[in-house]
Coordinates of C-alpha atoms in Angstrom, one line a residue:
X278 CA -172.2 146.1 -23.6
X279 CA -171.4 146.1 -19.8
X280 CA -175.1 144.9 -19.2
X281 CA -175.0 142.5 -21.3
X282 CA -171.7 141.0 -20.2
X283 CA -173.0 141.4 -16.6
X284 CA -175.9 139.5 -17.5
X285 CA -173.6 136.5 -19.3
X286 CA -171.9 136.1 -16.2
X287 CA -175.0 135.8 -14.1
X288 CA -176.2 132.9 -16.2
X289 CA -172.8 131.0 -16.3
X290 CA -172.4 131.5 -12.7
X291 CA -176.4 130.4 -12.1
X292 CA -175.8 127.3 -14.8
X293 CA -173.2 126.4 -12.5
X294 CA -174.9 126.4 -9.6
X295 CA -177.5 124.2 -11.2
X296 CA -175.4 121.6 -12.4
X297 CA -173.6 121.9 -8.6
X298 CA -176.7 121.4 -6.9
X299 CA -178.0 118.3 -9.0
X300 CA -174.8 116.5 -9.0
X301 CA -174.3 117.0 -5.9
X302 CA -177.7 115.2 -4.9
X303 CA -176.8 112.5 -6.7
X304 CA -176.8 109.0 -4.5
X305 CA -175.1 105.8 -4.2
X306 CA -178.6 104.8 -5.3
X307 CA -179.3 107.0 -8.3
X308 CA -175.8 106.7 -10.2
X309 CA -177.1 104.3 -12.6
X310 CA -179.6 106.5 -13.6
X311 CA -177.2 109.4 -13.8
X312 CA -175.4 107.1 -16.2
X313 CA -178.4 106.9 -18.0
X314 CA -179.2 110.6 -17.7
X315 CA -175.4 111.4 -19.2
X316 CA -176.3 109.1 -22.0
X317 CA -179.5 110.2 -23.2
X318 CA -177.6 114.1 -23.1
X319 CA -175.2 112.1 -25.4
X320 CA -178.0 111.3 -27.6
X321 CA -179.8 115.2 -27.8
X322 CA -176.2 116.4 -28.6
X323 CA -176.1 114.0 -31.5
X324 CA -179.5 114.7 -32.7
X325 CA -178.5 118.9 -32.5
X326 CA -175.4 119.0 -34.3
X327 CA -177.1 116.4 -37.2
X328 CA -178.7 119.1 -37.7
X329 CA -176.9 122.4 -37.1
X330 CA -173.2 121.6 -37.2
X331 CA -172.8 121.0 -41.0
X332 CA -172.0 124.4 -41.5
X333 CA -169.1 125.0 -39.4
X334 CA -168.0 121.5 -39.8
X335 CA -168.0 122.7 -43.7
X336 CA -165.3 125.6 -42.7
X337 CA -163.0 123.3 -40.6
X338 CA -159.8 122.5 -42.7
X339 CA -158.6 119.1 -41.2
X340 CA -162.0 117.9 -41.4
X341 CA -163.1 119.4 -44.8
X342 CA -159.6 118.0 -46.5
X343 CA -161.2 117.2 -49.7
X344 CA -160.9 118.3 -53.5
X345 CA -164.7 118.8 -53.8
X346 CA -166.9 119.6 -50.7
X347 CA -169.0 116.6 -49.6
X348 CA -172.7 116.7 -49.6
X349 CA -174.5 118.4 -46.3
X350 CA -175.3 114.7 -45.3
X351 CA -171.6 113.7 -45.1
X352 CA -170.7 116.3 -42.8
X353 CA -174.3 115.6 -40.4
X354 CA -173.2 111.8 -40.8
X355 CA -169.4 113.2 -39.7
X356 CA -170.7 114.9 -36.3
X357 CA -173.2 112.3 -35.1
X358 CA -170.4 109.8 -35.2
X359 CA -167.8 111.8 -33.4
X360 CA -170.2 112.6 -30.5
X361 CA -170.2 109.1 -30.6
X362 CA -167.2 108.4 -30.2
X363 CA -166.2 110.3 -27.7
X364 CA -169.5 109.2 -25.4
X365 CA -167.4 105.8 -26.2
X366 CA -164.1 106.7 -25.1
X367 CA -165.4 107.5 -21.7
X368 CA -167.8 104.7 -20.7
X369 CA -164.8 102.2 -22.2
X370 CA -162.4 104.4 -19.8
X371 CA -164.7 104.2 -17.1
X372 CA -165.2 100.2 -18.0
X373 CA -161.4 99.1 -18.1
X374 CA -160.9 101.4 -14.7
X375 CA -163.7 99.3 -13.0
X376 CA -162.3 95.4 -14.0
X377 CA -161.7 93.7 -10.9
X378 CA -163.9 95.9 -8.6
X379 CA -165.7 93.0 -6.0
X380 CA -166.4 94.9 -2.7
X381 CA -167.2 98.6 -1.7
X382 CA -163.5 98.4 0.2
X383 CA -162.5 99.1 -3.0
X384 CA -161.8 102.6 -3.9
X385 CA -162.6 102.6 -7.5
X386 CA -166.0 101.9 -5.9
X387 CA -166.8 105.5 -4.8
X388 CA -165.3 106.3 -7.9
X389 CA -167.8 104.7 -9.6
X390 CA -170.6 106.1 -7.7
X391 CA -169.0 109.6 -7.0
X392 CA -166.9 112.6 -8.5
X393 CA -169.9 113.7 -10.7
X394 CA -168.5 117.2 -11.9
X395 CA -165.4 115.8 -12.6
X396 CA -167.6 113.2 -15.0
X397 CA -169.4 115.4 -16.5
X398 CA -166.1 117.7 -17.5
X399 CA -164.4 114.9 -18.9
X400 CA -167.4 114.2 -21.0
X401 CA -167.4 117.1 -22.3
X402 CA -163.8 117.5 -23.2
X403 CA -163.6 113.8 -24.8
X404 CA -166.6 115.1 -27.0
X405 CA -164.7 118.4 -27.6
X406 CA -161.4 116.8 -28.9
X407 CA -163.5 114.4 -30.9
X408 CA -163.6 117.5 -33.6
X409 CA -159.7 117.7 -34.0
X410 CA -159.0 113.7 -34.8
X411 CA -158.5 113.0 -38.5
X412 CA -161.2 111.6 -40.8
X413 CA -159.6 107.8 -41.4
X414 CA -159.9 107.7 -37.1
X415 CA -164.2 108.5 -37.2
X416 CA -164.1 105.9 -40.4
X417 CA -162.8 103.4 -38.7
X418 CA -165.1 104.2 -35.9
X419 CA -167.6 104.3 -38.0
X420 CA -166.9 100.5 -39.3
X421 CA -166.4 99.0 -35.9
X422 CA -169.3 100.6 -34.9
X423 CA -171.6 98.6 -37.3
X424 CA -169.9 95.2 -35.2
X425 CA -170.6 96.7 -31.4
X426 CA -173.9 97.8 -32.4
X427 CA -174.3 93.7 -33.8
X428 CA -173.6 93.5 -30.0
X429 CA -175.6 95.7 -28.2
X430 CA -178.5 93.9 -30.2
X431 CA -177.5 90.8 -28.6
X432 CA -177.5 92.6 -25.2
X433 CA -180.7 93.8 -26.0
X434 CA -182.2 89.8 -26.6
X435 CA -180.6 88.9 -23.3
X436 CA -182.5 91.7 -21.6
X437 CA -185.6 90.9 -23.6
X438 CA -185.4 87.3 -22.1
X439 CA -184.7 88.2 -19.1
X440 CA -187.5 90.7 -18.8
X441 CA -190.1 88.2 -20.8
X442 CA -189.8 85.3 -18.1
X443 CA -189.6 87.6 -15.2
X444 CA -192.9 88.7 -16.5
X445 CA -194.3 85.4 -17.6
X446 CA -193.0 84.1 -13.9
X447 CA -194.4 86.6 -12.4
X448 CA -198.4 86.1 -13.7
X449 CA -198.2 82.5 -13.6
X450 CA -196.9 82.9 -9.9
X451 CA -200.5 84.7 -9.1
X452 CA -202.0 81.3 -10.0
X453 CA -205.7 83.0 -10.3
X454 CA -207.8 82.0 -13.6
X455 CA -207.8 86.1 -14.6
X456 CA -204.0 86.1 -15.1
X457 CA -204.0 82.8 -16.9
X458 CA -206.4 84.2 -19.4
X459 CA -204.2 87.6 -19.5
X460 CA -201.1 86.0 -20.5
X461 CA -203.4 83.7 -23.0
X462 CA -204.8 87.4 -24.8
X463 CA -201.2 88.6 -24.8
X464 CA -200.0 85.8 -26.5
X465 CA -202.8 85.5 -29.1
X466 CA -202.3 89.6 -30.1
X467 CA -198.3 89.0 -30.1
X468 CA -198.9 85.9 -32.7
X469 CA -201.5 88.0 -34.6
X470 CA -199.1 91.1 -34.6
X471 CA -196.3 88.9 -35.6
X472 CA -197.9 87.0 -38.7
X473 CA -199.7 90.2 -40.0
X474 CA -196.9 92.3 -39.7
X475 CA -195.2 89.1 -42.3
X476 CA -197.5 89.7 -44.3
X477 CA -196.4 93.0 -44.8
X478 CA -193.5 92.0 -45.2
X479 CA -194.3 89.7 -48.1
X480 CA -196.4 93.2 -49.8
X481 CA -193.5 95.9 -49.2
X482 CA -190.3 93.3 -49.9
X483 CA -191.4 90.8 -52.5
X484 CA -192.9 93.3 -55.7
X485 CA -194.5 91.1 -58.4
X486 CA -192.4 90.9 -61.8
X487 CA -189.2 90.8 -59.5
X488 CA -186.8 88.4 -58.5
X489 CA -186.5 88.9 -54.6
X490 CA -185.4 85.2 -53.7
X491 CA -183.2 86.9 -50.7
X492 CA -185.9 88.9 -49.3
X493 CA -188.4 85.7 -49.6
X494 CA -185.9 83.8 -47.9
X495 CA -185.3 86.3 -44.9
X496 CA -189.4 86.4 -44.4
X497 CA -189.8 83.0 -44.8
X498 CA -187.0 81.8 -42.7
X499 CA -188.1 84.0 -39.8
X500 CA -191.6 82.6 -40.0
X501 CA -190.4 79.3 -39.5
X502 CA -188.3 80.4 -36.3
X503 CA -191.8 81.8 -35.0
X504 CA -193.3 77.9 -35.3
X505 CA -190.1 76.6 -34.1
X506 CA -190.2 78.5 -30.9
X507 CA -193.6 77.2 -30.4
X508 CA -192.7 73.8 -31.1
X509 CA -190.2 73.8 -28.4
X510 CA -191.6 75.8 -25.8
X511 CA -194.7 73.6 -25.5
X512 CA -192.9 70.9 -25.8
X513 CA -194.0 68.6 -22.8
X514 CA -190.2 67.7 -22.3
X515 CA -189.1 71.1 -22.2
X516 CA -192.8 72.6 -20.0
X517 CA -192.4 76.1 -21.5
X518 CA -195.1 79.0 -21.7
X519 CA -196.8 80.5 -24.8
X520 CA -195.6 84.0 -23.4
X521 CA -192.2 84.3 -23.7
X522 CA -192.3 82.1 -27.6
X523 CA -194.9 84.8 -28.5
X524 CA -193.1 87.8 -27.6
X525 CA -189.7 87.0 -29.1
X526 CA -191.1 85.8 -32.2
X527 CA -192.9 89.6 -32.8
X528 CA -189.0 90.6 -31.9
X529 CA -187.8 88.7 -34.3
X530 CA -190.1 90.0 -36.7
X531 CA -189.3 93.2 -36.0
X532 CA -185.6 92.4 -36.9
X533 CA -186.2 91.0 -39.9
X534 CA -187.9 94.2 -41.1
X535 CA -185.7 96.5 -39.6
X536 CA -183.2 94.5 -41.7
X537 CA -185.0 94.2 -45.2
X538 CA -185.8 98.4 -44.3
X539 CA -182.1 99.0 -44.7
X540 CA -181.9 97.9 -48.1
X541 CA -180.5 100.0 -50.4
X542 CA -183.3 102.8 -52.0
X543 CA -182.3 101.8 -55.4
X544 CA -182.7 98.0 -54.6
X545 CA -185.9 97.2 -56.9
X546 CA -187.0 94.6 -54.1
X547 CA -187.1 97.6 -51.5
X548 CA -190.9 98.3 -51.5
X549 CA -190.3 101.4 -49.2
X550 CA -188.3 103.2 -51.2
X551 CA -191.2 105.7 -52.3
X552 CA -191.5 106.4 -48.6
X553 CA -188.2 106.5 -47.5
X554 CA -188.7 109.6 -45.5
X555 CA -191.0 108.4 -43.5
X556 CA -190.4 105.6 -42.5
X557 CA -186.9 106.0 -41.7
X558 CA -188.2 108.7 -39.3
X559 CA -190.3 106.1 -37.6
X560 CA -187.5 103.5 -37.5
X561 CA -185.1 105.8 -36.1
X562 CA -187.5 107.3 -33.4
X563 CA -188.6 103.5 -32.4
X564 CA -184.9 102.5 -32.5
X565 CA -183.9 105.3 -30.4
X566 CA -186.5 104.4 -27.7
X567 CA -185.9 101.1 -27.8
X568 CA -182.1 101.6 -27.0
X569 CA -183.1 104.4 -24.3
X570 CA -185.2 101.9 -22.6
X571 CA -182.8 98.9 -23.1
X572 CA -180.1 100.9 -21.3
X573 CA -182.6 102.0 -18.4
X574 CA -183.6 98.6 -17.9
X575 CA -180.3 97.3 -17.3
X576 CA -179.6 99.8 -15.6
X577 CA -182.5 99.0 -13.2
X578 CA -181.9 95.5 -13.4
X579 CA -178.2 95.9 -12.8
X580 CA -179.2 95.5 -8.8
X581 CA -179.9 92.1 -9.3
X582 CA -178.0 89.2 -8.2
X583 CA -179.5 86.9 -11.1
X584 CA -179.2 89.1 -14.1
X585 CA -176.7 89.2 -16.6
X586 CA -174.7 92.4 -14.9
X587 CA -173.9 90.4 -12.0
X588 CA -170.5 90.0 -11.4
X589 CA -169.1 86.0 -10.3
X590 CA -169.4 85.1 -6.8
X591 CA -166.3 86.0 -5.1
X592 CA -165.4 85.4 -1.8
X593 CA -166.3 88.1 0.9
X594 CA -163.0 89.7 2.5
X595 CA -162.9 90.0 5.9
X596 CA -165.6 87.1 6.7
X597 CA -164.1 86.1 10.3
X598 CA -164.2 88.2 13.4
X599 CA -161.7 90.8 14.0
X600 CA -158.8 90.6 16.7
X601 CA -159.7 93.3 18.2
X602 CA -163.5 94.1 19.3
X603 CA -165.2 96.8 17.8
X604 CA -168.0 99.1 19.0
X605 CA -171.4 98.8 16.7
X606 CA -170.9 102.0 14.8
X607 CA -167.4 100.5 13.7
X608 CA -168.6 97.5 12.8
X609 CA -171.5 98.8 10.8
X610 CA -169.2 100.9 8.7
X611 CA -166.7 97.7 8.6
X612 CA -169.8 95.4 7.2
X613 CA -170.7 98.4 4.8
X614 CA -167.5 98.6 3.3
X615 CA -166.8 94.6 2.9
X616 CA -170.0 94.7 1.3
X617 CA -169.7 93.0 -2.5
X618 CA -171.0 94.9 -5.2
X619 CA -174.3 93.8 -6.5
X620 CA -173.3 93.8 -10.6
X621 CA -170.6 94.1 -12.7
X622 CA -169.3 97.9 -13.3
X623 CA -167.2 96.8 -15.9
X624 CA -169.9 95.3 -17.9
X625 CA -172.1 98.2 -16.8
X626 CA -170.4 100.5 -18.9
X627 CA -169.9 98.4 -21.7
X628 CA -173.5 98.2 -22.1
X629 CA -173.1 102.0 -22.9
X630 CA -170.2 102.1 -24.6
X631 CA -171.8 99.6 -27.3
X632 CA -175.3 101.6 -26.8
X633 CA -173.1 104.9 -28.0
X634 CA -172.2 102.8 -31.4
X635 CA -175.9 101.5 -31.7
X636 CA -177.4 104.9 -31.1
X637 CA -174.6 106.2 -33.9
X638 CA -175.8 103.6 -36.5
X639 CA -179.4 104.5 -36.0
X640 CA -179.0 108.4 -36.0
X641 CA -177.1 108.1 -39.4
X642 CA -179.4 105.6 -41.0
X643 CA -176.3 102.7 -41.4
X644 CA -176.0 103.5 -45.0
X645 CA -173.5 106.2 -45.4
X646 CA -169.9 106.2 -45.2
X647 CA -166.8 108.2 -46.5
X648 CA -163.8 107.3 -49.2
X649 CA -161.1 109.0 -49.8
X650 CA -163.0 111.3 -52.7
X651 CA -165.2 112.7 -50.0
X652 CA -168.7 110.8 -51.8
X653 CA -171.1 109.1 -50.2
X654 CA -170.6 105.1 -50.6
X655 CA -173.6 102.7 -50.3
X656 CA -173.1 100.5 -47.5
X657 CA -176.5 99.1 -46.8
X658 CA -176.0 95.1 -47.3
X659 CA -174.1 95.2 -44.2
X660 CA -176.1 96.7 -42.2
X661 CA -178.9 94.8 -43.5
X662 CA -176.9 91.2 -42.5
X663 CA -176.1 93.0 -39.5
X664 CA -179.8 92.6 -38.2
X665 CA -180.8 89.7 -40.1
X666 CA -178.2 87.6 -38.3
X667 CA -179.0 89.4 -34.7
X668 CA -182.7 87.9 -35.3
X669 CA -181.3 84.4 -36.2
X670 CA -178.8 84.9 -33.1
X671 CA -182.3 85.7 -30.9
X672 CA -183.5 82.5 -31.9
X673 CA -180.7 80.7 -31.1
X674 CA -180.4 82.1 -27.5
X675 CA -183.7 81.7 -26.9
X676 CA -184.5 78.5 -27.6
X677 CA -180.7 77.5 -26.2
X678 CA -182.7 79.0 -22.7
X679 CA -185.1 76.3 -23.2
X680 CA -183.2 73.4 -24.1
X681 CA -180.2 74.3 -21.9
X682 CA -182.0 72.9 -18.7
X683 CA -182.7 70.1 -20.3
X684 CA -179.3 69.2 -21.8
X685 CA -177.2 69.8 -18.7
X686 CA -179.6 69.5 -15.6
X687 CA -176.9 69.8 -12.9
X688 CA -176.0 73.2 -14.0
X689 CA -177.8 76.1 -12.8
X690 CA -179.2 78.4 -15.5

């Protein structure tokens, strides 16, 4: 027993040491991907108690309150969604403590960057108390977060333009036959990708002998943004490329699937329903990477001045000489610290607060949620016009990028 104990301590106090030495060797440079690393724990966490929590969550009294015990999948739906909640709390903290924040004079910037232990700890305690809130809390949580995931799609569009013409830019900026000819194939497969994968769509969501007007409609309305976005972007007015139109048309696509996929199983138009296991196992491990890699990217991107992270230009304090002269090493550290910051912090974090209610959503499948009795209530039509009307709201945004130019030239877009 005294062994054993002895050998307890040795591991807390060597799991200590650990998370000591890698926080402390974390830069001004590598914070944002610390963010990203604290996020992604988030996300394992989730994915462990789904599966191992429903148990003890079973035995819990102010969380099993109900007449008749709920079904196993309540109570895995129940823990994802307070792990997600509490990953929310704290990136919304840490957002509405950075508003304002325009230089690195300000101290709530080496907050931002610094104070990693304490970070951590608060994490972990927001997650803890998570477990003691009532029920009606984690079902509203669980409603609003069907409206902020709605918006971290959106951020995800922006990002996918933005990353789309940076790449188109960049091959067309080689201006060598090869690269032409590259971005040419990579349109064609794109395009080929996007109208087989509609005809899939047409097989799994429109059945013979049933009336599936809606899902027709959602196929057939997507298909016609695809040709839109061509339409415009070669438009000689408008001088787009074939790249960009290509590769949010297969996004869009993809939306439209995702959306007709959360269907309801009993829904006689929902072809999938005899492989429901499946594919919502693919969905959720491509929807899981997909938000990973959204967050990293912005996270990368978040350096640049012309992304969507970049905070308004603001005046730079201090701009005129001093009174006094200063010796270099002063007035190094003087330029360092007058220094604006290079993207918002604010909207930083809201990128992962909303991420926390996407990642929720996908984790428990959008199509469960709790009533008073404790049962298991069918919900999927909202989160199917959820992502049917983020695909419309991609074509929108993306062919307002195109036309915007256009429309007001003396504006900067």
């Amino acid at each position: 027993m005294w062994a054993a104990s002895c050998l307890a301590s040795c591991c807390a106090a060597c799991a200590c040491d650990a998370c000591r030495t890698v926080v402390s060797g974390i830069s001004r440079r590598s914070a944002r991907i610390a963010y990203c690393g604290l996020f992604a724990l988030s996300l394992v966490v989730s994915w462990i108690l789904r599966e191992v929590a429903a148990p003890l969550m079973e035995k819990l009294p102010w969380i099993n309150h109900f007449h008749k015990t709920p079904d196993r999948e309540w109570f895995e739906t129940d823990a994802v969604l307070r792990v997600s909640l509490g990953n929310f709390l704290f990136f919304t903290i840490l957002s509405v403590s950075m508003v304002g924040v325009k230089n690195q004079r300000d101290p709530r910037d080496a907050m931002h960057h610094g104070g990693w232990m304490m970070k951590i700890i608060c994490w972990f305690i927001l997650v803890i108390l998570m477990f003691f809130v009532p029920n009606e809390i984690i079902s509203f949580y669980e409603s609003a977060s069907k409206f902020g995931a709605g918006l971290f799609l959106l951020v995800q569009v922006v990002l996918l333009l933005d990353f789309v013409h940076g790449w188109n830019d960049k091959w067309v900026g080689y201006d060598e036959q090869f690269w032409y000819v590259a971005l040419l194939v990579v349109s064609l497969v794109c395009y080929l990708a996007t109208f087989g994968f509609s005809g899939l769509l047409f097989h799994w969501f429109t059945p013979s002998g049933q009336d599936c007007g809606l899902n027709t409609f959602f196929i057939a309305m997507t298909l016609t943004l695809v040709l839109l976005f061509a339409i415009v972007a070669l438009h000689p007015a408008v001088g787009g490329s074939i790249l960009p139109a290509s590769v949010i048309s297969l996004y869009c696509m993809y939306l439209c699937y995702s959306g007709l996929a959360s269907e309801p199983r009993d829904y006689e138009c929902n072809g999938l329903h005899k492989h429901s296991k499946a594919i919502s196992t693919g969905t959720l491990t491509l929807g899981l990477l997909t938000t990973v890699l959204s967050v990293v990217y912005s996270a990368v991107r978040a350096g640049s001045s012309t992304t969507l992270l970049s905070p308004p230009s603001s005046p730079r304090a201090g701009a005129g000489k001093p009174l006094l002269p200063m010796d270099k090493a002063d007035e190094h550290e003087e330029k360092e610290k007058n220094k604006p910051v290079s993207y918002s912090y604010a909207f930083f974090h809201i990128i992962f607060s909303l991420a926390s209610m996407y990642s929720a959503m996908l984790l428990t499948g959008w199509s469960t949620s709790v009533g008073e009795s404790g049962k298991l209530v069918d919900v999927g039509w909202p989160s199917v016009w959820v992502r049917i009307i983020t695909g419309w709201a991609t074509a929108g945004l993306y062919i307002w990028s195109l036309v915007a130019p256009i429309l007001f030239p003396e504006r900067e877009f």
